[in-house]
JSON list of C-alpha atoms in Angstrom, two decimals:
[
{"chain": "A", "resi": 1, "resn": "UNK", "atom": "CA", "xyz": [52.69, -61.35, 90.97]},
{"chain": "A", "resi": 2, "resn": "UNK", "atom": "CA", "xyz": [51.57, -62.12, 94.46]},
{"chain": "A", "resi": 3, "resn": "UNK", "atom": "CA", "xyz": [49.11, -64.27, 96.13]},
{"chain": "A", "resi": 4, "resn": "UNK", "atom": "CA", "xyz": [45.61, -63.19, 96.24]},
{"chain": "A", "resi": 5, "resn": "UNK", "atom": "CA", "xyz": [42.53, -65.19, 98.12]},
{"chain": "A", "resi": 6, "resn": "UNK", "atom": "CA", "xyz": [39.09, -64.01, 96.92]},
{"chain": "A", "resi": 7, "resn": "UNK", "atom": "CA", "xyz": [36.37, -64.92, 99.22]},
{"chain": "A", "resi": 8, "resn": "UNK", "atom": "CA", "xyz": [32.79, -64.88, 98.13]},
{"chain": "A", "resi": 9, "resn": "UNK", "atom": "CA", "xyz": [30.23, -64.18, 101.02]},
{"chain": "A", "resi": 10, "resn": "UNK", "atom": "CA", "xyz": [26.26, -64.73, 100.77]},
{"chain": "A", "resi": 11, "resn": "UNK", "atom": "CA", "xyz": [24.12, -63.16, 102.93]},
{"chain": "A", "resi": 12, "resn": "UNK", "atom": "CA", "xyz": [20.74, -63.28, 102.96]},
{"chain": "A", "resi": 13, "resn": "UNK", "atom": "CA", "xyz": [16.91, -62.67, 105.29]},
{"chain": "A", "resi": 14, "resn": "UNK", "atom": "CA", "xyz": [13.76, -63.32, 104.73]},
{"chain": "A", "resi": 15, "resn": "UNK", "atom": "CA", "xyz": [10.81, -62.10, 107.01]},
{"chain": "A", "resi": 16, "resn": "UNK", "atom": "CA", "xyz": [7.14, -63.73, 106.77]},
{"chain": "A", "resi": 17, "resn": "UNK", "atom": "CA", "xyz": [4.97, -65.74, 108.07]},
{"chain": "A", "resi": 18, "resn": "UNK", "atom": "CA", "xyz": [3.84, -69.51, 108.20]},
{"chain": "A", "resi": 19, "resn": "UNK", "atom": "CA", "xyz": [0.81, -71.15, 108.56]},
{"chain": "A", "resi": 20, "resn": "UNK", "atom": "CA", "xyz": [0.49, -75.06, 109.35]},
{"chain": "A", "resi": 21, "resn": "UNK", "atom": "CA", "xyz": [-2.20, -77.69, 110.28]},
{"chain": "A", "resi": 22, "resn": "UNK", "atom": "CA", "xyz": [-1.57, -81.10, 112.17]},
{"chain": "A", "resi": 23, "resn": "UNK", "atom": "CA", "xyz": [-3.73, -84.01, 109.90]},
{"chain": "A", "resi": 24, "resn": "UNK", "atom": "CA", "xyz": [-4.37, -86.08, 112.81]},
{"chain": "A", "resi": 25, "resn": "UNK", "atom": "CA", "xyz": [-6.87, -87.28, 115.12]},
{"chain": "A", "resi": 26, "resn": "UNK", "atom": "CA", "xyz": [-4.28, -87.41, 117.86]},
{"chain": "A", "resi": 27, "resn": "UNK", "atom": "CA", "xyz": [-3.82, -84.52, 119.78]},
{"chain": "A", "resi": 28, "resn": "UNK", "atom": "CA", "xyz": [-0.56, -82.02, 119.39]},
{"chain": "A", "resi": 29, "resn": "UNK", "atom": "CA", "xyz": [1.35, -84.79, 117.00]},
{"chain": "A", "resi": 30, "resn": "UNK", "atom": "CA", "xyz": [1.10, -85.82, 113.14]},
{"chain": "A", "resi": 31, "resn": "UNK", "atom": "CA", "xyz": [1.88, -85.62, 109.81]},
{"chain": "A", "resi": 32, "resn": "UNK", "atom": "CA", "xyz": [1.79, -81.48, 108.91]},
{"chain": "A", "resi": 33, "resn": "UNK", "atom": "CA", "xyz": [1.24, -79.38, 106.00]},
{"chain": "A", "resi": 34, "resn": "UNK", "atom": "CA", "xyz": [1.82, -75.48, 105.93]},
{"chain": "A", "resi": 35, "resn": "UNK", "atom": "CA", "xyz": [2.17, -72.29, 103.34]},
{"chain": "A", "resi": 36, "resn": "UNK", "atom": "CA", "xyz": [3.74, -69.18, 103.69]},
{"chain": "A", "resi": 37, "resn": "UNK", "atom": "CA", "xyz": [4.74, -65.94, 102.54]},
{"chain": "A", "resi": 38, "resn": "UNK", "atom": "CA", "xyz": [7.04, -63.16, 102.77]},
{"chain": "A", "resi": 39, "resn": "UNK", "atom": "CA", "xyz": [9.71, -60.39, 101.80]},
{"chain": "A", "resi": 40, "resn": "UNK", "atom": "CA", "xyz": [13.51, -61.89, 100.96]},
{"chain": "A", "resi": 41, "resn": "UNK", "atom": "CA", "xyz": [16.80, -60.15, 100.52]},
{"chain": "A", "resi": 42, "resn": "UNK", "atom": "CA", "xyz": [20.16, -61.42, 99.04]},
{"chain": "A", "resi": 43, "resn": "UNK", "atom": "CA", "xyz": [23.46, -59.99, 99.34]},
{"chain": "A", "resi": 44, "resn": "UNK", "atom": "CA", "xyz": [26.64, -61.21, 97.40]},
{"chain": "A", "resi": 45, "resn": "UNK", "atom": "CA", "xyz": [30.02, -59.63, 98.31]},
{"chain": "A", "resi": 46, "resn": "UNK", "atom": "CA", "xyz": [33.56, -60.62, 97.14]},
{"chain": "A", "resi": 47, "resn": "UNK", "atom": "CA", "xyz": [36.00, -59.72, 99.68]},
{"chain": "A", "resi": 48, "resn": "UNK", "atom": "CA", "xyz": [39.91, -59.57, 99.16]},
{"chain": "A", "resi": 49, "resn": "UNK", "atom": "CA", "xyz": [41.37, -59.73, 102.65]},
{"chain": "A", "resi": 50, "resn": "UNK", "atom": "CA", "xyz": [45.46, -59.39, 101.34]},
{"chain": "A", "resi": 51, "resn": "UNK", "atom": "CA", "xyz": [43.89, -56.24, 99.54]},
{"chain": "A", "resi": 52, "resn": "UNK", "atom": "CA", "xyz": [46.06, -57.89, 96.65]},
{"chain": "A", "resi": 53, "resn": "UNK", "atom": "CA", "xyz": [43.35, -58.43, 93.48]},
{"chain": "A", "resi": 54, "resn": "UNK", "atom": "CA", "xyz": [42.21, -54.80, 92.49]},
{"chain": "A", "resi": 55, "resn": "UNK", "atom": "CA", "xyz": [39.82, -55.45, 90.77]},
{"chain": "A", "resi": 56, "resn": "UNK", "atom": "CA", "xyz": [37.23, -55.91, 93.61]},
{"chain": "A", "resi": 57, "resn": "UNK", "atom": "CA", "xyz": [38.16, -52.76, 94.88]},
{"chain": "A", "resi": 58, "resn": "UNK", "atom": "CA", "xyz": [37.15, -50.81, 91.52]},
{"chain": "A", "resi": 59, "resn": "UNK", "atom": "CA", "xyz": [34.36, -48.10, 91.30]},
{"chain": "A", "resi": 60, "resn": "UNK", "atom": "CA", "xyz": [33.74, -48.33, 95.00]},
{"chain": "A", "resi": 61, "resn": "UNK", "atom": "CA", "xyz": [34.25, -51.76, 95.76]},
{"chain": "A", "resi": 62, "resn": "UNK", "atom": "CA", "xyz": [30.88, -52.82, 94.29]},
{"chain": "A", "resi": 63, "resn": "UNK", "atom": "CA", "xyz": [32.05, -54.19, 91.01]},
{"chain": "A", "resi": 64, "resn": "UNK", "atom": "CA", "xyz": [30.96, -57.55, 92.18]},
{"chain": "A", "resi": 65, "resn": "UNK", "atom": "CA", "xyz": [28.73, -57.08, 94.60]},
{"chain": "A", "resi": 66, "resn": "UNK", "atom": "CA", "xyz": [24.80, -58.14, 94.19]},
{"chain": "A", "resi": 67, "resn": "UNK", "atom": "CA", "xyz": [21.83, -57.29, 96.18]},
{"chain": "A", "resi": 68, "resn": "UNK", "atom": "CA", "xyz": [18.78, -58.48, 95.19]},
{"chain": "A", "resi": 69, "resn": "UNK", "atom": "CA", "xyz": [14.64, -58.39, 96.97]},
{"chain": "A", "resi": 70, "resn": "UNK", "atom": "CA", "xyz": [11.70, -59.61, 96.69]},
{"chain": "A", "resi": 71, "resn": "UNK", "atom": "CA", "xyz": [8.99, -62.10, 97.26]},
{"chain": "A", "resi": 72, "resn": "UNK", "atom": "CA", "xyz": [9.02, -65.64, 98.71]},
{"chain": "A", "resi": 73, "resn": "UNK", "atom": "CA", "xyz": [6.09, -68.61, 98.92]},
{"chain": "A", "resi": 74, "resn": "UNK", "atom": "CA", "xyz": [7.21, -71.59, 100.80]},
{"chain": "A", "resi": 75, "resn": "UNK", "atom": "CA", "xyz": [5.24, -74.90, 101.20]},
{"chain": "A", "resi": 76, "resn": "UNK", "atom": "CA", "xyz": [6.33, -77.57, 104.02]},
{"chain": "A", "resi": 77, "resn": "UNK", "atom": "CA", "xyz": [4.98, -81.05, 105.10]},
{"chain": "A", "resi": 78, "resn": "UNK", "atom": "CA", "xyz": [6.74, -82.60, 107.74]},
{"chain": "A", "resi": 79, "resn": "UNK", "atom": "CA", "xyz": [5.71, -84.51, 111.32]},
{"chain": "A", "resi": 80, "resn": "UNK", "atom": "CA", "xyz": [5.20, -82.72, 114.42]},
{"chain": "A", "resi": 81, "resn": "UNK", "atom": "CA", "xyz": [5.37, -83.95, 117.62]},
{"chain": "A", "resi": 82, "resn": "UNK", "atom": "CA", "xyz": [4.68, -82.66, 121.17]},
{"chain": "A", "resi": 83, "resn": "UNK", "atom": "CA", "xyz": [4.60, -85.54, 124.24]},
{"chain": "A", "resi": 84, "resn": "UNK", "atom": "CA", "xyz": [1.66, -85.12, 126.72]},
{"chain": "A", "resi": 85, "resn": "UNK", "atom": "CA", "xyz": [4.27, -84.78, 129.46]},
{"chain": "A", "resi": 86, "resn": "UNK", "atom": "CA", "xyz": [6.25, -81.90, 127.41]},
{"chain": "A", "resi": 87, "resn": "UNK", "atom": "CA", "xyz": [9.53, -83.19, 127.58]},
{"chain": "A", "resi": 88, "resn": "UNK", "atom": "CA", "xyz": [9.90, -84.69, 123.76]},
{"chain": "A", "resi": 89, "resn": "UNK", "atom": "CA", "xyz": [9.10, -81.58, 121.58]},
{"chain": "A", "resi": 90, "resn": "UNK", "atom": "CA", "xyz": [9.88, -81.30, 117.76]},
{"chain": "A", "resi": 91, "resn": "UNK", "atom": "CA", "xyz": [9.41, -80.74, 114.26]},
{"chain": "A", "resi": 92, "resn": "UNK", "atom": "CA", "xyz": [10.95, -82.90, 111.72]},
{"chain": "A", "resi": 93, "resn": "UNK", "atom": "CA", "xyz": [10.09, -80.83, 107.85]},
{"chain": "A", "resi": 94, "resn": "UNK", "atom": "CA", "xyz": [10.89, -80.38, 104.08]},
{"chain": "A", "resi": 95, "resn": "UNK", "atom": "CA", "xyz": [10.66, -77.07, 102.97]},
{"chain": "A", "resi": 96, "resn": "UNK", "atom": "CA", "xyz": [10.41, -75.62, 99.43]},
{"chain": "A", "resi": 97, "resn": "UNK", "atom": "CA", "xyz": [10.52, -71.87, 98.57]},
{"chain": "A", "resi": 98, "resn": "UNK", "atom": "CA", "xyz": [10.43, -70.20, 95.48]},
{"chain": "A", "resi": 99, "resn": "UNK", "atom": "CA", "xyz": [10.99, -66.60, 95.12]},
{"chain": "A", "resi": 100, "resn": "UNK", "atom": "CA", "xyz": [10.76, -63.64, 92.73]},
{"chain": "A", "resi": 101, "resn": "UNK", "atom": "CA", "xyz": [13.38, -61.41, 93.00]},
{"chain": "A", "resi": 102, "resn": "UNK", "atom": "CA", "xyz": [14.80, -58.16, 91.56]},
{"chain": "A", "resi": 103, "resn": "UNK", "atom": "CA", "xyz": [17.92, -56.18, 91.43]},
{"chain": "A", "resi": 104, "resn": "UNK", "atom": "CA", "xyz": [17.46, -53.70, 93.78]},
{"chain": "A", "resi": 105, "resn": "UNK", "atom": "CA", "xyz": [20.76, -51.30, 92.53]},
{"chain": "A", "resi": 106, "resn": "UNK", "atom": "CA", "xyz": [20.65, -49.07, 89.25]},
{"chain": "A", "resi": 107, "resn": "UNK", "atom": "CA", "xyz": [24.34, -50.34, 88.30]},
{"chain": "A", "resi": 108, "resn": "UNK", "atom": "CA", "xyz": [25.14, -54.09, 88.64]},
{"chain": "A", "resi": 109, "resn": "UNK", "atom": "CA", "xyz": [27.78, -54.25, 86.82]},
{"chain": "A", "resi": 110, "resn": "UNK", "atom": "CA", "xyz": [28.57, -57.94, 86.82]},
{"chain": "A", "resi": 111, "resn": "UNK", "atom": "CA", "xyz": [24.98, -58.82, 86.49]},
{"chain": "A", "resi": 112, "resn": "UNK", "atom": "CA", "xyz": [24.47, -61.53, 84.43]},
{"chain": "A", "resi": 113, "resn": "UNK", "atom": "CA", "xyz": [20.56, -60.97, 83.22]},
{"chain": "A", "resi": 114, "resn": "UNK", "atom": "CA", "xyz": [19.08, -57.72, 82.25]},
{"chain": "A", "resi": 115, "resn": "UNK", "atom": "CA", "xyz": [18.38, -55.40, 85.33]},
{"chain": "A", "resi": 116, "resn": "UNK", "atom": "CA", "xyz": [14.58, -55.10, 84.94]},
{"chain": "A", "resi": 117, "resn": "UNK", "atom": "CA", "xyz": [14.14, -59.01, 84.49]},
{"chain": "A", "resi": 118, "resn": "UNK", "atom": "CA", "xyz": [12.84, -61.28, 87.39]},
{"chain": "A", "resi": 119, "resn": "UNK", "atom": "CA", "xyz": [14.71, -63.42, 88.85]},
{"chain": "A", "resi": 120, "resn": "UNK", "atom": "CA", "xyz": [13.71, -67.27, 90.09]},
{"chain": "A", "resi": 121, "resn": "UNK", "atom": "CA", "xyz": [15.38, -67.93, 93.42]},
{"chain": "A", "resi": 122, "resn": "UNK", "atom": "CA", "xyz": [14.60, -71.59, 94.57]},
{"chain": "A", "resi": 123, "resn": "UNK", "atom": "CA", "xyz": [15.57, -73.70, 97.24]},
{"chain": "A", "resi": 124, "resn": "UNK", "atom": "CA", "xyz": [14.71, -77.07, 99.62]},
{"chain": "A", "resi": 125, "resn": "UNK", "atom": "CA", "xyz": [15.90, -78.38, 102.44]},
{"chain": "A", "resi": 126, "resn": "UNK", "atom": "CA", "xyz": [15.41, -80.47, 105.52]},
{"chain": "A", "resi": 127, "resn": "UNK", "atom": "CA", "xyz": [14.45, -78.64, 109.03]},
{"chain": "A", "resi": 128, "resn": "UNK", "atom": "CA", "xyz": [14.97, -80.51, 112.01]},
{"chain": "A", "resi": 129, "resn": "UNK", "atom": "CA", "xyz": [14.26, -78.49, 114.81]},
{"chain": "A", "resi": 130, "resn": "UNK", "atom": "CA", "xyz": [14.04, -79.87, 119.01]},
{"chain": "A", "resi": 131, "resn": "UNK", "atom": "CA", "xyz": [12.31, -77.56, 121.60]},
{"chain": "A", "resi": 132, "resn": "UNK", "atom": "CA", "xyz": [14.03, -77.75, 124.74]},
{"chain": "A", "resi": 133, "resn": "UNK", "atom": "CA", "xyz": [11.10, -77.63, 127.78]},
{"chain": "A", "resi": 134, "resn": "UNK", "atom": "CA", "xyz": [11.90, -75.24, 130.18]},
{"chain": "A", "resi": 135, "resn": "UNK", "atom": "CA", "xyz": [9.31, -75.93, 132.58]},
{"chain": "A", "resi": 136, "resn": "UNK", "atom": "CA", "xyz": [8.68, -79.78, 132.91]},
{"chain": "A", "resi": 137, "resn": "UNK", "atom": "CA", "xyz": [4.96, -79.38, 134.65]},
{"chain": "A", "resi": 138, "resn": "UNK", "atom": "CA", "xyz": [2.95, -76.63, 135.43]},
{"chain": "A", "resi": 139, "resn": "UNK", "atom": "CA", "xyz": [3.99, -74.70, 139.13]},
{"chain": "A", "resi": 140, "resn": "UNK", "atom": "CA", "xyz": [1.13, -75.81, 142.17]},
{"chain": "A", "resi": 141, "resn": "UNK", "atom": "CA", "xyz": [0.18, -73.38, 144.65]},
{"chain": "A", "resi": 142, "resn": "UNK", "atom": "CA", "xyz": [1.39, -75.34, 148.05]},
{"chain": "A", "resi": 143, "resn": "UNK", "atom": "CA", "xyz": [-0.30, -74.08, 150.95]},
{"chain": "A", "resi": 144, "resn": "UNK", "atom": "CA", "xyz": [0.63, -74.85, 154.64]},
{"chain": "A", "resi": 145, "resn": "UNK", "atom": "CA", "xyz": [-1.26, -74.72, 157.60]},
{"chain": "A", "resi": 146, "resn": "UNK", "atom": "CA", "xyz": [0.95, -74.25, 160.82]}
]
């Protein structure tokens, strides 16, 4: 009989690396194409913070909870652009990555595949990204004759 407020939280990392190449003639700006690679981790956790619906709290508190690892590939084209005098900086992208996943504990007990199946975790999206210059122009040695 009382209230209860069920959050869901989704956590996840992924560590790899990216390659990319500027198709231009121009120097340092373009259209861009790049592949990568990596490891990837998800984490699902339903929290109760009135402590109110019990059943989130059975066998441990993991009734719920998910955690899943893997693989990743992601491909992005995009324009990159870096000014000659280093003030306008960035990298405007879409990104796709597709990953194989698997569930990394023995007892998932809300799982909804079988535990030894793959799992196809895709996703795109739109990077925008500005680099802020820290040093406008490279320091000059000044030297002063007295």
């Amino acid at each position: 009989g009382q209230e209860s407020v069920v959050y869901g939280r989704y956590r996840g990392e992924a560590l790899g690396f990216l390659i990319s190449k500027i198709l231009s003639n121009e120097s340092m700006k373009g259209f861009m194409v790049g592949i990568g690679s990596g490891l990837i981790t998800h984490r699902t956790k339903y929290i109760d913070d009135t402590r109110s619906f019990n059943q989130i709290y059975y066998n441990g508190g993991k009734i719920y909870d998910r955690k899943t690892r893997g693989i990743y590939i992601r491909q992005v084209i995009g324009y990159e652009l870096h000014s000659k005098d280093g003030l306008i900086n960035g990298i405007i992208q879409f990104e796709a990555t597709e990953g194989l996943t698997k569930y990394v504990r023995k007892n998932q007990n809300a799982a909804p595949a079988n535990l030894n199946d793959l799992l196809n975790d895709f996703s795109i999206g739109l990077k925008a990204v500005w680099f802020l210059p820290i040093v406008k122009s490279p320091i000059k040695d000044e030297i002063k004759y007295f």
